[in-house]
Short mmCIF file of C-alpha atoms in Angstrom, two decimals:
data_model
loop_
_atom_site.label_atom_id
_atom_site.label_comp_id
_atom_site.label_asym_id
_atom_site.label_seq_id
_atom_site.Cartn_x
_atom_site.Cartn_y
_atom_site.Cartn_z
CA MET F 201 65.11 -12.30 98.34
CA ALA F 202 66.48 -10.72 95.26
CA ARG F 203 65.71 -6.99 95.06
CA LYS F 204 63.10 -6.54 92.00
CA HIS F 205 64.29 -3.69 89.70
CA LYS F 206 61.77 -1.42 88.92
CA ARG F 207 60.61 -1.01 85.04
CA PRO F 208 61.87 2.33 83.43
CA GLU F 209 58.28 3.80 83.02
CA ALA F 210 57.59 4.33 79.20
CA LYS F 211 58.43 8.13 77.88
CA ARG F 212 54.68 9.81 77.34
CA LYS F 213 53.44 10.09 73.59
CA ARG F 214 53.59 12.89 72.09
CA PRO F 215 51.85 13.80 69.00
CA VAL F 216 54.40 13.28 65.77
CA VAL F 217 55.11 16.93 64.06
CA SER F 218 57.99 17.19 61.95
CA LEU F 219 59.96 20.62 61.67
CA LEU F 220 59.29 20.89 58.14
CA GLY F 221 55.27 20.35 58.77
CA THR F 222 55.46 23.16 61.08
CA VAL F 223 56.89 25.31 58.25
CA VAL F 224 54.79 24.00 55.55
CA VAL F 225 51.41 24.77 57.84
CA GLY F 226 52.38 28.18 58.70
CA ALA F 227 53.34 28.96 55.52
CA VAL F 228 50.13 28.16 54.23
CA ALA F 229 48.62 30.11 56.91
CA ILE F 230 50.07 33.20 56.02
CA LEU F 231 49.32 32.42 52.81
CA GLY F 232 45.92 31.81 52.84
CA GLY F 233 45.83 34.81 55.08
CA SER F 234 46.86 37.25 52.75
CA VAL F 235 44.88 35.81 49.85
CA LEU F 236 41.65 35.80 52.00
CA GLN F 237 42.39 39.38 52.41
CA ALA F 238 43.09 40.21 49.05
CA GLY F 239 39.94 38.26 48.11
CA LEU F 240 37.76 40.28 50.57
CA SER F 241 39.14 43.41 49.84
CA SER F 242 38.42 42.97 45.93
CA ALA F 243 34.83 41.02 46.80
CA PHE F 244 33.22 42.95 49.54
CA PRO F 245 32.91 46.41 50.69
CA LYS F 246 34.62 47.32 53.21
CA SER F 247 31.21 47.62 55.74
CA VAL F 248 30.96 43.82 55.37
CA VAL F 249 34.62 42.58 56.08
CA SER F 250 35.00 41.38 59.78
CA PRO F 251 36.23 43.59 62.20
CA GLY F 252 39.29 41.06 62.68
CA VAL F 253 40.72 41.78 59.10
CA SER F 254 39.25 44.85 58.32
CA SER F 255 42.39 47.36 59.70
CA ALA F 256 44.42 45.22 57.05
CA VAL F 257 42.18 44.90 54.27
CA HIS F 258 41.84 49.05 55.23
CA ARG F 259 45.69 49.36 55.15
CA LEU F 260 45.99 47.92 51.88
CA ALA F 261 43.26 50.01 50.38
CA ALA F 262 45.10 53.18 51.44
CA GLY F 263 48.24 52.05 49.72
CA VAL F 264 46.26 52.05 46.59
CA SER F 265 46.06 55.36 44.65
CA VAL F 266 45.33 56.96 41.22
CA THR F 267 46.55 60.36 40.12
CA VAL F 268 46.75 62.62 37.18
CA THR F 269 49.24 65.09 36.69
CA GLY F 270 49.98 68.07 33.67
CA PRO F 271 49.40 71.24 32.73
CA HIS F 272 46.33 72.74 33.96
CA LEU F 273 45.95 75.46 31.43
CA LEU F 274 46.26 75.35 27.75
CA VAL F 275 45.21 77.68 24.81
CA SER F 276 41.90 76.83 23.19
CA GLU F 277 42.11 73.36 21.46
CA GLN F 278 45.67 73.09 21.38
CA THR F 279 47.02 69.32 22.46
CA GLY F 280 47.70 68.89 26.09
CA THR F 281 49.70 65.61 27.48
CA LEU F 282 48.32 63.93 30.79
CA GLN F 283 50.01 61.36 32.87
CA ILE F 284 48.06 58.85 34.86
CA ALA F 285 49.93 56.85 37.69
CA VAL F 286 48.63 53.92 39.61
CA SER F 287 50.30 52.61 42.45
CA VAL F 288 49.22 49.47 43.82
CA PRO F 289 51.47 47.69 47.03
CA ARG F 290 52.51 43.99 46.47
CA ALA F 291 50.15 43.69 43.09
CA GLU F 292 50.78 43.12 39.56
CA ILE F 293 49.16 46.07 37.74
CA ALA F 294 50.83 45.81 34.36
CA GLY F 295 47.73 45.76 31.90
CA SER F 296 45.27 47.02 34.41
CA ARG F 297 42.26 48.94 32.49
CA VAL F 298 41.65 52.68 33.39
CA ASP F 299 38.95 54.58 31.90
CA TRP F 300 39.97 57.82 30.95
CA GLN F 301 36.70 60.16 31.27
CA SER F 302 35.48 63.77 30.99
CA ARG F 303 33.25 66.40 31.81
CA PRO F 304 32.65 70.50 31.23
CA ALA F 305 33.33 72.15 34.16
CA GLY F 306 30.65 72.01 36.66
CA ALA F 307 28.25 69.53 35.22
CA SER F 308 27.22 66.51 36.77
CA ALA F 309 27.67 63.40 34.42
CA TRP F 310 30.95 61.91 33.34
CA ARG F 311 31.52 60.62 29.64
CA THR F 312 34.17 57.82 29.05
CA ASP F 313 36.40 58.88 26.51
CA GLN F 314 38.62 55.66 26.26
CA THR F 315 40.32 52.82 27.59
CA LEU F 316 43.78 52.70 28.51
CA GLN F 317 46.11 50.15 30.07
CA VAL F 318 48.85 51.10 32.29
CA ASP F 319 52.48 49.91 31.75
CA SER F 320 54.38 47.48 34.49
CA ALA F 321 55.31 51.05 36.53
CA GLY F 322 51.29 51.44 36.73
CA ARG F 323 51.56 54.11 33.97
CA ALA F 324 49.66 55.85 31.30
CA SER F 325 49.76 58.80 29.30
CA VAL F 326 46.65 60.24 27.22
CA LYS F 327 45.84 63.28 24.80
CA VAL F 328 43.61 65.72 25.45
CA SER F 329 42.12 68.94 23.57
CA PRO F 330 39.82 70.31 26.24
CA TRP F 331 37.23 72.90 25.25
CA LYS F 332 37.28 76.01 27.77
CA GLY F 333 37.57 74.39 31.40
CA THR F 334 37.00 70.46 31.27
CA GLU F 335 37.61 68.12 33.96
CA TYR F 336 39.39 64.69 33.69
CA ARG F 337 39.40 61.89 36.14
CA ALA F 338 40.99 58.25 35.07
CA VAL F 339 38.84 55.08 36.87
CA VAL F 340 41.04 51.56 37.55
CA ARG F 341 38.55 49.28 37.35
CA ARG F 342 38.40 46.30 39.77
CA SER F 343 40.64 43.22 38.69
CA HIS F 344 41.93 40.21 40.47
CA THR F 345 44.64 42.44 42.36
CA VAL F 346 42.78 45.95 42.00
CA SER F 347 39.64 47.16 43.13
CA ASP F 348 37.90 49.98 41.81
CA ARG F 349 39.69 53.14 42.59
CA VAL F 350 38.67 57.01 41.21
CA SER F 351 41.64 59.77 40.92
CA THR F 352 40.74 63.20 42.28
CA PRO F 353 39.01 65.28 39.13
CA PHE F 354 41.73 67.02 37.24
CA ARG F 355 40.55 70.43 35.91
CA VAL F 356 42.17 71.96 32.50
CA ASP F 357 41.20 75.66 31.65
CA THR F 358 42.07 76.93 28.64
CA ARG F 359 42.50 81.18 27.04
CA PRO F 360 41.31 81.44 23.93
CA ALA F 361 43.56 81.46 20.86
CA GLY F 362 42.09 84.68 19.39
CA GLU F 363 41.56 88.25 20.87
CA ALA F 364 38.38 88.85 23.17
CA VAL F 365 36.49 91.89 22.31
CA VAL F 366 36.16 94.75 24.71
CA SER F 367 33.20 96.72 24.07
CA PRO F 368 32.89 100.53 25.29
CA GLN F 369 32.42 101.55 28.96
CA GLY F 370 29.07 102.03 29.05
CA ALA F 371 27.39 100.63 25.79
CA ALA F 372 24.18 98.50 26.47
CA GLU F 373 24.61 94.72 26.18
CA PRO F 374 22.19 92.35 23.51
CA ARG F 375 19.28 90.52 25.63
CA PHE F 376 19.40 87.15 25.85
CA GLY F 377 16.93 84.54 26.57
CA ALA F 378 17.67 80.92 28.31
CA PRO F 379 17.70 79.56 24.44
CA ALA F 380 19.38 82.43 22.57
CA ASP F 381 22.58 82.51 25.11
CA PRO F 382 25.53 82.23 23.33
CA ALA F 383 26.87 79.81 25.44
CA ARG F 384 25.17 77.55 23.63
CA ARG F 385 26.92 77.84 20.91
CA PRO F 386 28.72 74.66 19.32
CA ARG F 387 32.47 74.72 19.13
CA ALA F 388 34.42 74.74 15.72
CA VAL F 389 34.53 71.88 13.55
CA GLY F 390 38.14 71.54 12.04
CA SER F 391 40.90 73.59 10.66
CA GLY F 392 40.30 77.40 9.71
CA ALA F 393 36.83 78.40 8.27
CA HIS F 394 35.90 74.86 7.18
CA ALA F 395 32.71 76.19 5.47
CA ILE F 396 30.41 73.27 3.97
CA VAL F 397 27.57 73.80 1.69
CA SER F 398 24.49 71.69 1.33
CA PRO F 399 20.81 70.99 0.74
CA VAL F 400 19.11 71.55 3.73
CA PRO F 401 19.23 68.93 5.83
CA ASP F 402 15.72 67.13 7.44
CA PRO F 403 16.69 67.87 10.81
CA VAL F 404 17.30 71.36 9.35
CA TRP F 405 14.22 71.29 7.45
CA GLU F 406 11.82 70.33 10.60
CA ARG F 407 13.36 73.23 12.55
CA MET F 408 12.15 75.84 9.81
CA ALA F 409 9.10 74.35 8.60
CA GLY F 410 6.17 76.61 9.85
CA VAL F 411 8.63 78.82 11.82
CA SER F 412 10.64 80.49 9.07
CA PHE F 413 9.45 78.69 6.42
CA GLY F 414 5.72 79.04 5.56
CA GLU F 415 3.04 79.74 3.75
CA GLY F 416 3.30 82.56 1.05
CA CYS F 417 6.95 81.86 0.89
CA PRO F 418 8.11 83.06 -2.39
CA VAL F 419 10.97 80.10 -2.48
CA GLY F 420 10.95 76.50 -1.78
CA ARG F 421 12.95 74.29 0.15
CA GLU F 422 14.98 72.58 -3.08
CA ASN F 423 15.99 76.69 -3.71
CA LEU F 424 17.57 77.13 -0.54
CA ARG F 425 21.34 75.78 0.83
CA TYR F 426 22.45 74.93 4.14
CA VAL F 427 26.10 76.68 5.02
CA GLN F 428 27.89 75.92 7.64
CA VAL F 429 31.62 78.09 8.76
CA ASN F 430 33.37 78.52 11.67
CA TYR F 431 33.58 82.06 13.33
CA TRP F 432 35.63 83.56 15.69
CA GLY F 433 33.50 84.74 18.89
CA PHE F 434 33.56 87.73 20.74
CA ASP F 435 35.60 85.81 23.45
CA GLY F 436 38.50 84.82 21.17
CA TYR F 437 36.83 81.03 20.83
CA ARG F 438 36.14 79.26 17.58
CA TYR F 439 32.38 78.27 17.34
CA ARG F 440 30.72 76.68 14.51
CA GLY F 441 27.99 78.96 12.64
CA GLU F 442 24.84 77.77 10.71
CA ILE F 443 22.65 80.09 8.27
CA VAL F 444 20.34 79.39 5.23
CA VAL F 445 20.78 81.29 2.13
CA HIS F 446 19.54 81.03 -1.40
CA ALA F 447 20.60 78.69 -3.65
CA SER F 448 22.21 81.34 -5.99
CA ILE F 449 24.65 82.95 -3.28
CA ALA F 450 25.68 79.64 -0.53
CA ARG F 451 29.01 79.76 -2.61
CA GLN F 452 29.44 83.36 -2.46
CA THR F 453 28.15 82.90 1.51
CA ALA F 454 30.75 80.21 1.95
CA ALA F 455 33.29 82.56 0.69
CA VAL F 456 32.21 85.54 2.70
CA PHE F 457 32.43 84.17 5.96
CA THR F 458 35.92 82.30 5.06
CA ASP F 459 37.04 86.07 4.29
CA LEU F 460 35.65 87.17 7.55
CA TYR F 461 37.16 84.46 9.37
CA ARG F 462 40.54 85.17 8.16
CA LEU F 463 40.20 88.53 9.23
CA LYS F 464 39.34 87.59 12.49
CA TYR F 465 36.11 89.69 12.55
CA PRO F 466 34.28 89.06 15.66
CA ILE F 467 30.76 87.46 15.24
CA ARG F 468 28.49 86.68 18.41
CA GLN F 469 26.55 84.04 17.42
CA MET F 470 25.25 82.49 14.11
CA ARG F 471 22.58 80.42 14.12
CA LEU F 472 19.04 80.15 12.36
CA ALA F 473 16.01 82.69 13.44
CA ASP F 474 13.72 79.61 13.61
CA ASP F 475 15.90 79.52 17.16
CA PHE F 476 13.81 82.47 18.59
CA GLY F 477 10.55 81.65 17.86
CA LYS F 478 7.44 82.68 15.90
CA ASP F 479 6.63 85.94 14.89
CA PRO F 480 3.20 86.75 15.11
CA LEU F 481 2.26 87.84 11.66
CA LYS F 482 4.91 85.76 9.40
CA GLY F 483 8.76 84.03 9.62
CA ALA F 484 10.80 83.55 12.78
CA ASN F 485 10.55 86.26 15.16
CA ASP F 486 13.49 88.71 13.75
CA TYR F 487 13.15 91.17 16.73
CA SER F 488 14.40 88.44 19.33
CA ALA F 489 17.08 87.55 17.17
CA MET F 490 18.54 90.95 16.80
CA ASP F 491 18.26 91.65 20.25
CA ALA F 492 20.68 88.50 20.81
CA ASP F 493 22.71 89.86 18.57
CA ASN F 494 22.38 86.59 15.80
CA THR F 495 24.05 86.54 12.22
CA SER F 496 21.66 84.72 9.89
CA GLY F 497 20.11 84.59 6.49
CA PHE F 498 16.69 83.27 5.50
CA ASN F 499 13.70 84.25 7.46
CA CYS F 500 10.54 84.55 4.73
CA ARG F 501 9.05 87.75 6.71
CA TYR F 502 8.40 91.25 6.45
CA VAL F 503 10.71 94.25 6.67
CA ASP F 504 10.63 95.55 9.93
CA GLY F 505 8.59 98.35 10.74
CA LYS F 506 6.47 97.60 7.57
CA GLU F 507 4.57 94.52 8.70
CA ALA F 508 1.43 96.57 8.10
CA GLN F 509 2.42 97.23 4.14
CA GLN F 510 3.08 93.37 4.32
CA VAL F 511 6.40 93.96 2.50
CA LEU F 512 8.34 91.14 1.60
CA SER F 513 12.01 91.19 3.09
CA PRO F 514 14.84 90.20 0.62
CA HIS F 515 15.45 87.50 3.73
CA ALA F 516 12.15 85.92 2.21
CA TRP F 517 14.03 84.97 -0.79
CA GLY F 518 17.18 83.98 1.21
CA MET F 519 19.16 86.76 -0.67
CA ALA F 520 20.32 88.63 2.73
CA ILE F 521 22.14 88.65 5.45
CA ASP F 522 22.04 90.26 8.91
CA ILE F 523 25.48 90.24 10.35
CA ASN F 524 26.32 91.65 14.48
CA THR F 525 22.58 93.38 14.45
CA TRP F 526 23.01 94.66 17.70
CA GLU F 527 26.27 96.83 17.12
CA ASN F 528 24.85 97.65 13.39
CA PRO F 529 21.68 98.66 14.28
CA PHE F 530 18.76 99.52 11.46
CA HIS F 531 17.90 102.89 11.61
CA ALA F 532 14.68 103.73 10.13
CA ARG F 533 11.92 105.84 9.46
CA THR F 534 9.68 104.11 12.19
CA GLY F 535 12.41 103.49 14.74
CA VAL F 536 15.58 102.17 15.37
CA PHE F 537 16.59 98.19 15.93
CA PRO F 538 17.32 96.10 18.00
CA ASP F 539 19.05 99.52 20.14
CA SER F 540 20.05 102.84 19.92
CA SER F 541 23.26 102.42 21.95
CA TYR F 542 25.48 101.96 18.74
CA LEU F 543 23.77 104.69 16.43
CA ASP F 544 26.90 106.60 17.56
CA ARG F 545 29.44 104.90 14.88
CA ASP F 546 32.20 106.31 16.57
CA LEU F 547 32.08 103.86 19.34
CA LEU F 548 35.38 101.82 19.16
CA HIS F 549 34.02 97.80 18.85
CA ARG F 550 35.97 95.35 16.74
CA ALA F 551 32.26 94.17 15.02
CA VAL F 552 31.18 97.99 14.17
CA LEU F 553 30.49 98.08 10.67
CA ASP F 554 31.30 101.85 10.54
CA ASP F 555 33.05 102.64 7.46
CA PRO F 556 32.35 101.45 3.13
CA GLU F 557 36.15 100.57 3.00
CA SER F 558 36.26 98.34 6.41
CA PRO F 559 37.87 94.68 5.60
CA ALA F 560 34.58 93.08 6.77
CA VAL F 561 31.94 95.36 4.51
CA HIS F 562 34.57 94.31 1.42
CA ALA F 563 34.57 90.64 2.27
CA PHE F 564 30.32 90.96 1.09
CA GLU F 565 30.06 93.67 -1.41
CA ASN F 566 33.21 91.93 -3.26
CA ARG F 567 30.64 88.87 -3.60
CA GLY F 568 28.04 90.90 -4.83
CA LEU F 569 25.96 91.79 -1.47
CA GLN F 570 25.38 95.26 -1.10
CA TRP F 571 25.72 97.20 1.93
CA GLY F 572 22.53 98.39 3.74
CA GLY F 573 24.83 100.89 5.52
CA ARG F 574 24.85 102.92 2.29
CA TRP F 575 21.23 103.77 2.35
CA GLU F 576 19.30 106.76 3.35
CA GLU F 577 17.69 104.66 6.16
CA LYS F 578 20.56 103.21 7.06
CA ASP F 579 20.33 99.32 7.84
CA TYR F 580 24.01 98.64 9.07
CA HIS F 581 23.80 94.94 10.09
CA HIS F 582 22.37 94.22 6.44
CA PHE F 583 23.89 92.67 3.00
CA GLU F 584 21.56 91.59 0.39
CA THR F 585 21.87 91.42 -3.52
CA PRO F 586 20.71 93.82 -5.72
CA PRO F 587 17.19 93.68 -6.90
CA ALA F 588 17.96 92.80 -10.11
CA ASN F 589 19.83 89.73 -9.66
CA ARG F 590 17.04 87.96 -7.26
CA PRO F 591 15.18 84.96 -8.68
CA GLU F 592 11.51 85.14 -10.09
CA GLY F 593 10.40 83.53 -6.70
CA LYS F 594 8.69 80.78 -8.42
CA ARG F 595 8.28 77.66 -5.95
CA THR F 596 8.70 74.50 -7.80
CA GLY F 597 8.55 72.37 -4.21
CA PRO F 598 7.26 72.70 -0.89
#
């Protein structure tokens, strides 16, 4: 009997997957994982990313950085350049938006000053002109490649462009309430004194009405002018001052303070008398203004110490200016206003008006304003037009 030959067993069927297919699938898996991770990183907070991908997402996030570099000290109002650098691994960042923000040192709120774009290296530069202590930061906004990133605050301090005043040892200092604090002074505008004379604007008149201006004033709004001018503060920084005077001496006033600016004569502060409250009898509270060492002009009030006689001051016409009242007191028969610390005129202080020949006194008298330091009752802070040069005082409006 012939031996039967066994038919060879058929080979077990296996799934057919080409090598090319395997490579493609693997590539898609890898690419898909990367895209997924990037998408999760930008679209979800870390707290909601699953544990399986959080470490990779965190590694990617940890590699993103935004830094600011540059000088930490500048001269006040001079311009410096700060550099911004954005680093994002494996991402195209050219054209990414960067919000450039600032805030005064110690403040809580940030203000966006401008929006920048970084170059292909992730860099941008910005020019700054800080006011005293100022903090800056760069905020990179969310995009398809970058999630929000904020730089560490970068502080730039300034030193004053002018010379600070050194008070005599042991001399008393002015008395400031919160609204009268010189720290609230606005910074200078433009270069030089940059004096501007204008009719009294509505917001200024609203401050004055019922305070420095009221019933029985010998002049009206149309007779007055608002003067704004830069000045050198006691700390060596430049500030913007304001004063209201009679229209007939407005240009003279602007010229006087322009001269004082050129001389770098220091002024503690220069704001309307209205900021110091209402006097119970008449006008704004001149005693509080003097206590705060304020420089001011118009105030429809009585002469200090002569309120009982209801003697109107030349300030009621806007024809007088008081300057640095603390260092230049009024030595009247009824007392010393605001303080006796500087009755000794030999005290060394750059704001003291101690000599009729001093340049600061000349700045006023050359413009037709007489100095009270020449009087028997010495009013060292006071300058006024001669009585013969004053208007009749008839009002034509409110």
